[in-house]
Tab-separated table of C-alpha atoms in Angstrom:
chain	number	residue	atom	x	y	z
E	1	MET	CA	0.000	0.000	0.000
E	2	ASN	CA	1.203	3.496	-0.824
E	3	PHE	CA	1.337	5.367	2.512
E	4	THR	CA	-0.203	8.691	1.508
E	5	ILE	CA	-2.121	10.730	4.078
E	6	GLU	CA	-5.405	9.696	2.481
E	7	ASN	CA	-4.524	5.990	2.612
E	8	ILE	CA	-3.426	6.189	6.251
E	9	VAL	CA	-6.659	7.934	7.236
E	10	LEU	CA	-8.643	5.343	5.265
E	11	LEU	CA	-6.777	2.502	6.962
E	12	PHE	CA	-7.424	3.998	10.405
E	13	SER	CA	-11.153	4.297	9.692
E	14	ILE	CA	-11.239	0.682	8.490
E	15	LEU	CA	-9.496	-0.426	11.679
E	16	LEU	CA	-12.123	1.295	13.810
E	17	LEU	CA	-15.062	-0.016	11.770
E	18	VAL	CA	-13.746	-3.571	11.823
E	19	GLY	CA	-13.118	-3.212	15.566
E	20	VAL	CA	-16.665	-2.076	16.319
E	21	ILE	CA	-18.179	-4.869	14.220
E	22	SER	CA	-15.851	-7.413	15.871
E	23	ALA	CA	-16.848	-6.233	19.342
E	24	LYS	CA	-20.539	-6.614	18.462
E	25	PHE	CA	-20.162	-10.244	17.404
E	26	SER	CA	-17.518	-11.351	19.916
E	27	THR	CA	-20.028	-12.304	22.617
E	28	ARG	CA	-22.239	-14.199	20.178
E	29	LEU	CA	-19.226	-16.195	19.019
E	30	GLY	CA	-18.153	-16.887	22.597
E	31	LEU	CA	-14.762	-15.217	22.085
E	32	PRO	CA	-13.129	-12.173	23.648
E	33	SER	CA	-13.179	-9.217	21.286
E	34	LEU	CA	-9.373	-9.011	21.405
E	35	VAL	CA	-9.167	-12.268	19.427
E	36	LEU	CA	-11.175	-10.773	16.579
E	37	PHE	CA	-9.192	-7.512	16.733
E	38	ILE	CA	-5.922	-9.431	16.432
E	39	ALA	CA	-7.320	-11.607	13.655
E	40	ALA	CA	-8.308	-8.459	11.760
E	41	GLY	CA	-4.753	-7.164	12.135
E	42	MET	CA	-3.310	-10.443	10.862
E	43	VAL	CA	-5.566	-10.251	7.803
E	44	LEU	CA	-4.558	-6.642	7.164
E	45	ASN	CA	-0.844	-7.497	7.304
E	46	GLN	CA	-1.349	-9.366	4.049
E	47	PHE	CA	-1.891	-5.959	2.467
E	48	VAL	CA	0.086	-3.641	4.782
E	49	PHE	CA	3.685	-4.398	5.771
E	50	PHE	CA	4.431	-3.265	9.309
E	51	ASP	CA	7.365	-4.466	11.415
E	52	ASN	CA	8.183	-1.481	13.646
E	53	ALA	CA	8.162	-3.077	17.104
E	54	TRP	CA	9.251	0.178	18.784
E	55	LEU	CA	6.304	2.134	17.358
E	56	ALA	CA	3.936	-0.709	18.238
E	57	GLN	CA	5.254	-0.698	21.810
E	58	LEU	CA	4.856	3.083	22.076
E	59	LEU	CA	1.247	2.979	20.877
E	60	ALA	CA	0.524	-0.039	23.084
E	61	THR	CA	1.974	1.686	26.159
E	62	VAL	CA	-0.223	4.760	25.679
E	63	ALA	CA	-3.202	2.474	25.057
E	64	LEU	CA	-2.471	0.480	28.203
E	65	VAL	CA	-2.320	3.656	30.307
E	66	ILE	CA	-5.769	4.645	29.026
E	67	ILE	CA	-7.182	1.133	29.509
E	68	LEU	CA	-5.850	0.896	33.086
E	69	PHE	CA	-7.149	4.381	33.848
E	70	GLU	CA	-10.632	3.466	32.607
E	71	GLY	CA	-10.548	0.227	34.605
E	72	GLY	CA	-9.642	2.109	37.768
E	73	LEU	CA	-12.414	4.657	37.232
E	74	GLN	CA	-14.953	1.827	37.077
E	75	THR	CA	-13.590	0.078	40.199
E	76	LYS	CA	-15.872	0.581	43.197
E	77	TRP	CA	-13.878	0.506	46.399
E	78	GLU	CA	-16.816	-0.797	48.428
E	79	SER	CA	-16.942	-3.852	46.133
E	80	VAL	CA	-13.184	-4.471	46.087
E	81	LYS	CA	-12.555	-3.901	49.799
E	82	PRO	CA	-14.018	-7.242	51.003
E	83	VAL	CA	-11.858	-9.219	48.511
E	84	TYR	CA	-8.673	-7.160	48.330
E	85	LYS	CA	-6.609	-9.814	50.171
E	86	PRO	CA	-7.157	-12.707	47.708
E	87	SER	CA	-7.006	-10.293	44.758
E	88	LEU	CA	-3.711	-8.810	45.933
E	89	SER	CA	-2.308	-12.271	46.597
E	90	LEU	CA	-3.248	-13.413	43.092
E	91	ALA	CA	-1.796	-10.227	41.590
E	92	THR	CA	1.573	-10.711	43.319
E	93	ILE	CA	2.278	-14.225	44.571
E	94	GLY	CA	0.080	-15.732	41.858
E	95	VAL	CA	1.945	-13.926	39.083
E	96	ILE	CA	5.352	-14.893	40.519
E	97	VAL	CA	4.430	-18.580	40.898
E	98	THR	CA	2.895	-18.686	37.412
E	99	THR	CA	6.005	-16.990	36.008
E	100	LEU	CA	8.370	-19.531	37.560
E	101	THR	CA	6.201	-22.516	36.600
E	102	VAL	CA	5.836	-21.474	32.961
E	103	GLY	CA	9.505	-20.457	32.925
E	104	ILE	CA	10.629	-23.974	33.765
E	105	ALA	CA	8.575	-25.403	30.910
E	106	ALA	CA	9.667	-22.685	28.451
E	107	LYS	CA	13.349	-23.293	29.225
E	108	PHE	CA	13.126	-26.901	28.014
E	109	VAL	CA	10.431	-26.584	25.337
E	110	LEU	CA	12.112	-23.626	23.607
E	111	ASP	CA	15.706	-24.590	24.473
E	112	LEU	CA	16.385	-21.256	26.193
E	113	THR	CA	18.543	-20.235	29.132
E	114	TRP	CA	16.932	-20.163	32.571
E	115	ALA	CA	16.627	-16.372	32.507
E	116	GLU	CA	15.085	-16.411	29.018
E	117	GLY	CA	12.638	-19.156	29.984
E	118	ILE	CA	11.501	-17.302	33.087
E	119	LEU	CA	11.201	-14.155	30.962
E	120	VAL	CA	8.653	-15.962	28.784
E	121	GLY	CA	6.818	-16.943	31.976
E	122	ALA	CA	6.791	-13.334	33.194
E	123	ILE	CA	5.396	-12.102	29.876
E	124	VAL	CA	2.374	-14.435	30.077
E	125	GLY	CA	1.974	-14.150	33.851
E	126	SER	CA	-0.847	-11.581	34.002
E	127	THR	CA	-4.541	-11.880	33.191
E	128	ASP	CA	-6.979	-9.534	31.451
E	129	ALA	CA	-10.293	-8.407	32.961
E	130	ALA	CA	-11.813	-7.317	29.640
E	131	ALA	CA	-11.147	-10.735	28.109
E	132	VAL	CA	-12.743	-12.505	31.082
E	133	PHE	CA	-15.968	-10.549	31.274
E	134	SER	CA	-16.489	-10.066	27.553
E	135	VAL	CA	-17.194	-13.792	27.177
E	136	LEU	CA	-19.401	-14.417	30.210
E	137	GLY	CA	-22.472	-13.675	28.131
E	138	ASN	CA	-25.656	-14.120	30.152
E	139	LYS	CA	-23.984	-16.233	32.817
E	140	ASN	CA	-23.982	-14.708	36.277
E	141	VAL	CA	-20.821	-15.605	38.157
E	142	LYS	CA	-20.971	-15.198	41.920
E	143	ARG	CA	-20.403	-11.559	42.750
E	144	LYS	CA	-17.444	-12.329	45.022
E	145	LEU	CA	-15.616	-14.341	42.351
E	146	ALA	CA	-16.353	-11.772	39.653
E	147	THR	CA	-14.930	-9.012	41.846
E	148	VAL	CA	-11.832	-11.062	42.708
E	149	LEU	CA	-11.152	-11.747	39.022
E	150	GLU	CA	-11.728	-8.134	38.071
E	151	ALA	CA	-9.510	-6.744	40.834
E	152	GLU	CA	-6.765	-9.301	40.139
E	153	SER	CA	-6.764	-8.629	36.411
E	154	ALA	CA	-6.620	-4.888	36.858
E	155	SER	CA	-3.873	-4.956	39.502
E	156	ASN	CA	-1.516	-7.728	38.330
E	157	ASP	CA	-0.170	-5.858	35.296
E	158	PRO	CA	2.448	-3.842	37.244
E	159	MET	CA	3.955	-7.046	38.674
E	160	ALA	CA	4.214	-8.690	35.237
E	161	ILE	CA	5.724	-5.535	33.764
E	162	PHE	CA	8.251	-5.265	36.613
E	163	LEU	CA	9.312	-8.909	36.244
E	164	THR	CA	9.642	-8.611	32.459
E	165	ILE	CA	11.800	-5.471	32.554
E	166	SER	CA	13.928	-6.840	35.411
E	167	LEU	CA	14.566	-10.160	33.650
E	168	ILE	CA	15.589	-8.362	30.458
E	169	GLN	CA	18.118	-6.441	32.560
E	170	VAL	CA	19.394	-9.726	34.020
E	171	ILE	CA	19.814	-11.209	30.534
E	172	GLN	CA	21.616	-8.125	29.255
E	173	SER	CA	23.774	-7.823	32.400
E	174	PRO	CA	24.459	-11.285	33.889
E	175	SER	CA	26.265	-9.628	36.834
E	176	PHE	CA	23.018	-7.893	37.861
E	177	ASP	CA	22.767	-7.996	41.676
E	178	PRO	CA	19.646	-9.873	42.950
E	179	LEU	CA	19.509	-7.540	45.962
E	180	THR	CA	19.165	-4.621	43.560
E	181	LEU	CA	16.196	-6.408	42.024
E	182	VAL	CA	14.464	-6.768	45.405
E	183	LEU	CA	15.101	-3.145	46.323
E	184	SER	CA	13.883	-2.083	42.874
E	185	PHE	CA	10.628	-3.971	43.450
E	186	PHE	CA	9.834	-2.156	46.687
E	187	TRP	CA	10.893	1.154	45.171
E	188	GLN	CA	8.720	0.761	42.081
E	189	MET	CA	5.639	-0.575	43.829
E	190	GLY	CA	5.942	1.668	46.886
E	191	LEU	CA	6.380	4.889	44.926
E	192	GLY	CA	3.768	3.795	42.389
E	193	LEU	CA	1.217	3.344	45.162
E	194	PHE	CA	2.181	6.577	46.947
E	195	PHE	CA	2.163	8.780	43.864
E	196	GLY	CA	-0.985	7.089	42.584
E	197	ILE	CA	-2.845	8.214	45.715
E	198	LEU	CA	-1.199	11.647	45.585
E	199	PHE	CA	-2.001	12.246	41.913
E	200	GLY	CA	-5.525	10.922	42.468
E	201	ILE	CA	-6.247	13.390	45.275
E	202	ALA	CA	-4.674	16.247	43.299
E	203	SER	CA	-6.635	15.331	40.162
E	204	VAL	CA	-9.964	15.331	42.007
E	205	TRP	CA	-9.179	18.801	43.374
E	206	ILE	CA	-8.127	20.097	39.933
E	207	ILE	CA	-11.165	18.676	38.105
E	208	ASN	CA	-13.592	20.086	40.685
E	209	LYS	CA	-11.944	23.509	40.987
E	210	ILE	CA	-10.680	24.420	37.513
E	211	ASN	CA	-14.076	25.646	36.194
E	212	LEU	CA	-13.546	25.079	32.459
E	213	ASP	CA	-15.761	26.828	29.897
E	214	SER	CA	-16.824	23.604	28.162
E	215	SER	CA	-17.975	20.363	29.782
E	216	GLY	CA	-16.271	18.481	26.941
E	217	LEU	CA	-12.866	19.541	28.259
E	218	TYR	CA	-13.224	17.706	31.562
E	219	PRO	CA	-12.762	14.199	30.081
E	220	VAL	CA	-9.751	15.469	28.108
E	221	LEU	CA	-8.329	16.908	31.334
E	222	SER	CA	-8.709	13.544	33.079
E	223	ILE	CA	-6.809	11.749	30.307
E	224	ALA	CA	-4.091	14.400	30.317
E	225	LEU	CA	-3.668	14.013	34.077
E	226	SER	CA	-3.399	10.215	33.816
E	227	ILE	CA	-0.740	10.330	31.093
E	228	PHE	CA	1.130	13.047	33.011
E	229	ALA	CA	1.080	10.917	36.177
E	230	PHE	CA	2.344	7.871	34.281
E	231	SER	CA	5.179	9.836	32.699
E	232	VAL	CA	6.342	11.514	35.912
E	233	VAL	CA	6.294	8.298	37.951
E	234	THR	CA	8.004	6.299	35.201
E	235	ILE	CA	10.773	8.896	34.900
E	236	MET	CA	11.373	8.320	38.623
E	237	ASN	CA	11.934	4.594	37.824
E	238	ALA	CA	8.754	3.655	39.657
E	239	SER	CA	5.666	1.783	38.395
E	240	GLY	CA	3.748	4.291	36.307
E	241	PHE	CA	1.103	1.695	35.476
E	242	LEU	CA	0.364	1.041	39.155
E	243	ALA	CA	0.241	4.788	39.793
E	244	VAL	CA	-2.301	5.301	36.995
E	245	TYR	CA	-4.548	2.485	38.238
E	246	VAL	CA	-4.479	3.649	41.873
E	247	MET	CA	-4.978	7.260	40.773
E	248	ALA	CA	-8.051	6.221	38.764
E	249	ILE	CA	-9.543	4.354	41.731
E	250	VAL	CA	-9.204	7.499	43.864
E	251	ILE	CA	-10.821	9.634	41.144
E	252	GLY	CA	-13.579	7.122	40.391
E	253	ASN	CA	-14.644	6.880	44.036
E	254	ALA	CA	-14.603	10.640	44.690
E	255	ASP	CA	-17.356	13.236	44.383
E	256	LEU	CA	-16.521	14.414	40.868
E	257	THR	CA	-17.743	17.221	38.625
E	258	TYR	CA	-19.096	15.959	35.280
E	259	ARG	CA	-18.646	12.347	36.380
E	260	HIS	CA	-20.826	10.880	33.618
E	261	SER	CA	-19.012	12.780	30.888
E	262	ILE	CA	-15.622	11.668	32.188
E	263	LEU	CA	-16.628	8.017	32.609
E	264	GLY	CA	-18.392	7.823	29.242
E	265	PHE	CA	-15.544	9.452	27.355
E	266	ASN	CA	-12.908	7.227	28.948
E	267	GLU	CA	-14.921	4.075	28.290
E	268	GLY	CA	-15.221	4.906	24.598
E	269	LEU	CA	-11.566	5.928	24.331
E	270	ALA	CA	-10.440	2.727	26.064
E	271	TRP	CA	-12.427	0.661	23.566
E	272	MET	CA	-10.883	2.555	20.671
E	273	MET	CA	-7.364	2.084	22.039
E	274	GLN	CA	-7.986	-1.646	22.500
E	275	MET	CA	-9.116	-1.955	18.891
E	276	VAL	CA	-6.189	-0.048	17.424
E	277	MET	CA	-3.636	-1.624	19.760
E	278	PHE	CA	-4.603	-5.240	19.098
E	279	MET	CA	-4.861	-4.736	15.358
E	280	ILE	CA	-1.420	-3.113	15.244
E	281	LEU	CA	-0.017	-5.996	17.275
E	282	GLY	CA	-1.721	-8.330	14.807
E	283	LEU	CA	0.116	-6.534	11.998
E	284	LEU	CA	3.409	-7.568	13.641
E	285	VAL	CA	2.592	-11.255	13.294
E	286	PHE	CA	2.900	-13.355	10.170
E	287	PRO	CA	0.925	-16.626	10.107
E	288	SER	CA	3.849	-18.521	8.598
E	289	GLU	CA	6.023	-17.599	11.589
E	290	LEU	CA	3.323	-18.773	13.985
E	291	LEU	CA	3.216	-22.138	12.252
E	292	ASP	CA	6.953	-22.490	12.862
E	293	VAL	CA	6.372	-22.413	16.631
E	294	ALA	CA	3.003	-24.185	16.617
E	295	TRP	CA	3.937	-27.298	18.577
E	296	GLN	CA	5.940	-25.332	21.168
E	297	GLY	CA	3.063	-22.874	21.496
E	298	ILE	CA	0.500	-25.649	21.954
E	299	ILE	CA	2.573	-27.337	24.666
E	300	LEU	CA	3.128	-24.091	26.576
E	301	ALA	CA	-0.505	-22.974	26.191
E	302	VAL	CA	-1.831	-26.283	27.542
E	303	PHE	CA	0.771	-26.239	30.328
E	304	LEU	CA	-0.229	-22.687	31.249
E	305	MET	CA	-3.944	-23.520	31.337
E	306	ILE	CA	-3.914	-26.811	33.247
E	307	VAL	CA	-0.727	-26.588	35.329
E	308	ALA	CA	0.886	-23.152	35.747
E	309	ARG	CA	-2.215	-21.013	36.301
E	310	PRO	CA	-3.863	-23.503	38.742
E	311	VAL	CA	-0.590	-23.841	40.685
E	312	GLY	CA	-0.340	-20.049	40.924
E	313	VAL	CA	-3.971	-19.759	42.065
E	314	PHE	CA	-3.857	-22.539	44.665
E	315	VAL	CA	-0.535	-21.348	46.128
E	316	SER	CA	-1.603	-17.707	46.335
E	317	LEU	CA	-5.015	-18.634	47.800
E	318	LEU	CA	-3.627	-21.218	50.215
E	319	PHE	CA	-5.057	-19.403	53.243
E	320	SER	CA	-8.207	-18.198	51.514
E	321	LYS	CA	-11.666	-19.378	52.552
E	322	MET	CA	-12.585	-20.136	48.946
E	323	ASN	CA	-13.484	-23.733	48.198
E	324	VAL	CA	-11.812	-25.942	45.599
E	325	ARG	CA	-14.512	-25.332	42.974
E	326	GLU	CA	-14.123	-21.570	43.237
E	327	LYS	CA	-10.332	-21.828	42.964
E	328	LEU	CA	-10.661	-24.083	39.918
E	329	PHE	CA	-12.927	-21.576	38.229
E	330	ILE	CA	-10.541	-18.715	38.978
E	331	SER	CA	-7.790	-20.863	37.468
E	332	TRP	CA	-9.737	-21.414	34.264
E	333	ALA	CA	-10.870	-17.790	34.066
E	334	GLY	CA	-7.292	-16.495	33.928
E	335	LEU	CA	-7.569	-15.313	30.340
E	336	LYS	CA	-4.661	-13.483	28.759
E	337	GLY	CA	-5.018	-10.207	26.944
E	338	ALA	CA	-3.344	-6.890	26.284
E	339	VAL	CA	-0.353	-6.941	28.602
E	340	PRO	CA	1.265	-10.272	27.581
E	341	ILE	CA	1.269	-9.340	23.896
E	342	ILE	CA	2.557	-5.846	24.650
E	343	LEU	CA	5.287	-7.282	26.880
E	344	GLY	CA	6.130	-9.675	24.064
E	345	THR	CA	7.420	-6.677	22.111
E	346	TYR	CA	9.928	-5.793	24.847
E	347	PRO	CA	12.497	-8.487	23.923
E	348	LEU	CA	12.123	-7.414	20.280
E	349	VAL	CA	12.768	-3.761	21.035
E	350	GLU	CA	15.708	-4.615	23.306
E	351	GLY	CA	17.228	-6.752	20.556
E	352	LEU	CA	17.486	-9.990	22.560
E	353	GLU	CA	18.887	-12.952	20.667
E	354	HIS	CA	15.631	-14.930	20.840
E	355	GLY	CA	13.335	-11.890	20.873
E	356	GLN	CA	11.398	-12.809	17.731
E	357	LEU	CA	10.969	-16.399	18.946
E	358	MET	CA	9.646	-15.176	22.294
E	359	PHE	CA	7.189	-12.782	20.658
E	360	ASN	CA	5.835	-15.428	18.284
E	361	VAL	CA	5.488	-18.035	21.040
E	362	VAL	CA	3.851	-15.594	23.463
E	363	PHE	CA	1.463	-14.438	20.741
E	364	PHE	CA	0.555	-18.051	19.953
E	365	VAL	CA	0.102	-18.977	23.630
E	366	VAL	CA	-2.078	-15.956	24.409
E	367	LEU	CA	-4.221	-16.438	21.330
E	368	LEU	CA	-4.693	-20.179	21.900
E	369	SER	CA	-5.450	-19.979	25.620
E	370	THR	CA	-7.854	-17.090	25.060
E	371	VAL	CA	-9.747	-18.909	22.318
E	372	ILE	CA	-10.013	-22.194	24.240
E	373	GLN	CA	-10.793	-20.738	27.661
E	374	GLY	CA	-12.841	-17.876	26.253
E	375	ALA	CA	-15.137	-20.223	24.359
E	376	SER	CA	-15.666	-22.454	27.415
E	377	ILE	CA	-15.697	-20.044	30.353
E	378	SER	CA	-19.501	-19.961	30.622
E	379	LYS	CA	-19.620	-23.759	30.653
E	380	ALA	CA	-16.860	-23.774	33.256
E	381	ALA	CA	-18.926	-21.498	35.503
E	382	GLU	CA	-21.798	-23.995	35.337
E	383	LEU	CA	-19.519	-27.020	35.736
E	384	PHE	CA	-17.891	-25.658	38.903
E	385	GLY	CA	-21.223	-24.418	40.264
E	386	VAL	CA	-20.232	-20.772	40.626
E	387	THR	CA	-23.183	-19.169	38.849
E	388	ARG	CA	-25.736	-17.239	40.862
E	389	THR	CA	-29.472	-17.361	40.354
E	390	GLY	CA	-31.483	-14.388	39.248
E	391	LYS	CA	-30.845	-11.760	36.670
E	392	LYS	CA	-27.888	-9.443	36.487
E	393	THR	CA	-28.146	-6.311	38.573
E	394	GLU	CA	-26.105	-4.249	36.155
E	395	SER	CA	-28.131	-2.042	33.876
E	396	PRO	CA	-27.294	-1.169	30.288
E	397	HIS	CA	-29.117	2.153	30.604
E	398	SER	CA	-27.426	5.478	31.204
E	399	LEU	CA	-28.630	9.026	31.713
E	400	GLU	CA	-26.543	12.178	31.671
E	401	LEU	CA	-27.502	15.725	32.508
E	402	ILE	CA	-24.614	18.042	31.693
E	403	SER	CA	-26.398	20.999	33.275
E	404	ILE	CA	-26.109	19.524	36.794
E	405	GLY	CA	-22.386	18.818	36.497
E	406	LYS	CA	-21.380	21.612	38.873
E	407	THR	CA	-24.384	21.539	41.192
E	408	ASN	CA	-24.763	19.787	44.545
E	409	SER	CA	-27.209	17.282	43.038
E	410	GLU	CA	-26.643	14.136	41.029
E	411	MET	CA	-28.671	11.683	38.985
E	412	VAL	CA	-28.242	8.110	40.235
E	413	GLU	CA	-29.464	4.825	38.839
E	414	VAL	CA	-31.313	2.428	41.158
E	415	ARG	CA	-32.538	-1.069	40.327
E	416	ILE	CA	-35.490	-2.448	42.257
E	417	LEU	CA	-34.674	-5.937	43.577
E	418	GLU	CA	-37.073	-8.636	44.789
E	419	GLU	CA	-36.120	-7.949	48.404
E	420	SER	CA	-36.254	-4.168	48.014
E	421	ALA	CA	-38.619	-2.257	50.354
E	422	ALA	CA	-39.946	-0.375	47.330
E	423	ALA	CA	-40.822	-3.517	45.332
E	424	ASN	CA	-44.521	-3.831	44.438
E	425	LYS	CA	-45.316	-0.445	46.016
E	426	ARG	CA	-46.611	2.746	44.481
E	427	ILE	CA	-44.252	5.725	44.438
E	428	HIS	CA	-46.319	7.698	46.962
E	429	GLU	CA	-45.976	4.744	49.358
E	430	VAL	CA	-42.176	4.736	49.184
E	431	ASP	CA	-40.315	6.546	51.963
E	432	LEU	CA	-37.900	8.774	50.023
E	433	PRO	CA	-35.312	11.115	51.613
E	434	PRO	CA	-36.183	14.848	51.581
E	435	LYS	CA	-35.699	16.681	48.271
E	436	THR	CA	-35.341	13.397	46.359
E	437	LEU	CA	-37.148	13.015	43.042
E	438	ILE	CA	-37.743	9.943	40.874
E	439	THR	CA	-37.429	11.331	37.346
E	440	ALA	CA	-37.822	8.198	35.215
E	441	VAL	CA	-38.795	4.528	35.453
E	442	ILE	CA	-37.461	2.071	32.882
E	443	ARG	CA	-39.315	-1.239	32.626
E	444	GLY	CA	-37.895	-3.502	29.957
E	445	ASP	CA	-37.760	-1.356	26.821
E	446	GLN	CA	-40.374	1.119	28.085
E	447	LEU	CA	-39.710	4.546	29.569
E	448	ILE	CA	-42.447	5.381	32.088
E	449	THR	CA	-43.119	8.887	33.350
E	450	PRO	CA	-43.356	8.473	37.138
E	451	GLU	CA	-46.440	9.586	39.027
E	452	GLY	CA	-47.445	9.097	42.636
E	453	SER	CA	-49.685	6.199	41.628
E	454	THR	CA	-47.005	4.468	39.499
E	455	LYS	CA	-46.338	0.979	40.875
E	456	LEU	CA	-42.730	-0.203	41.084
E	457	PHE	CA	-41.882	-3.801	40.211
E	458	PRO	CA	-38.717	-5.894	40.679
E	459	GLU	CA	-36.152	-5.265	37.901
E	460	ASP	CA	-37.460	-1.729	37.309
E	461	VAL	CA	-34.636	0.785	36.824
E	462	LEU	CA	-35.189	4.190	38.433
E	463	TYR	CA	-33.363	7.435	37.792
E	464	VAL	CA	-33.368	9.464	40.963
E	465	LEU	CA	-32.253	13.062	41.474
E	466	VAL	CA	-30.629	13.320	44.910
E	467	LYS	CA	-28.401	15.657	46.869
E	468	LYS	CA	-24.778	14.550	46.651
E	469	GLU	CA	-24.437	14.428	50.423
E	470	GLN	CA	-27.398	12.025	50.577
E	471	LYS	CA	-25.820	9.791	47.950
E	472	MET	CA	-22.582	9.586	49.929
E	473	ASN	CA	-24.392	8.546	53.126
């Protein structure tokens, strides 16, 4: 293809269109959307030659910052708090154990040195929340397990990134002091956590106080702050990714001006970055090269799914109250996604002797494990008995009133449950807090204008205008 400005713009639009269509059909096909994005990239590389690993890594890093930031914004601290211990254990001990277990297999299967083998293990050591939940379909996993998986997937990336970068340093400098590695870990994670909280608090203050002329600038400001935080913390040789995620959690759980605009914008931008990122990574892969490492990839993928991941889960949850069935499901739900493929470009960029081999094998392993586990995760939930009865409590509806962005009121969404005190009552019979107004009732696909005589039924979705201080109580 002739890379004129017009052709590049056309290619970018095609990437986005293919990405949106892929996302729409991914759930119906029982596959994570990332698989279809990557497949689209692999098809496009038959027409577009692209082998710039450095540029791919740069774009992927920016994309990952935005994806982690969006994930943190959506993380509700009250949901994560009860399960932070098992999630943190999975995100640290689990990643380390999985890394070492896969590393042993990779050393012999790929005929690598010990450091190179463990490097492969570190690259595939983390899981991906988007991949897990994009294939659950209509299956309702127990809330506790879903939260554990989500928190683990969002928080284990910094550990995998730290291990990957550290092992590359060990390979490049065999005299690298192990004590330096340990001190580096505490430095990176400690400063990442500290500055994440600091930047989060500062960002909330800035967003609420800056008083911009246009509401559309607030989401842009939030993205700018996240990228700035990542850059500053990374320059200090600390974990910028951890800082961004922690910062986003602080922002997402704070009383925020134009919250709906910021959340909606970041969700859409994160989707766009996932599409572009995975397709560009797909452009780096040539099917013929994947076939060359097919048998090694199959062995490592199977080993990762049925040995390494379960070992990591059971060791890290040794003192957890979870039963065997729940641990087995968590093991099977450890789908791979963005980070392993991005980390697979690191050996390429650093010019390691077996960098191309590592990238191809990692790509093959991630793709294979995601396809197999992604297509069977709903069945696994039923097999291990970890589904919950009833319908999902999450609502696909959203309502945004820009005009109340700076006021002391907020529009909140409430779903009426079977056990709710308001279920099967008329609105005038419901004891509402002072100055609280039900503005809309959504029942199925119908929008009902609420009146005092309107009866509320289970599964109704209400939009309620409340004072912010009442919402926080």
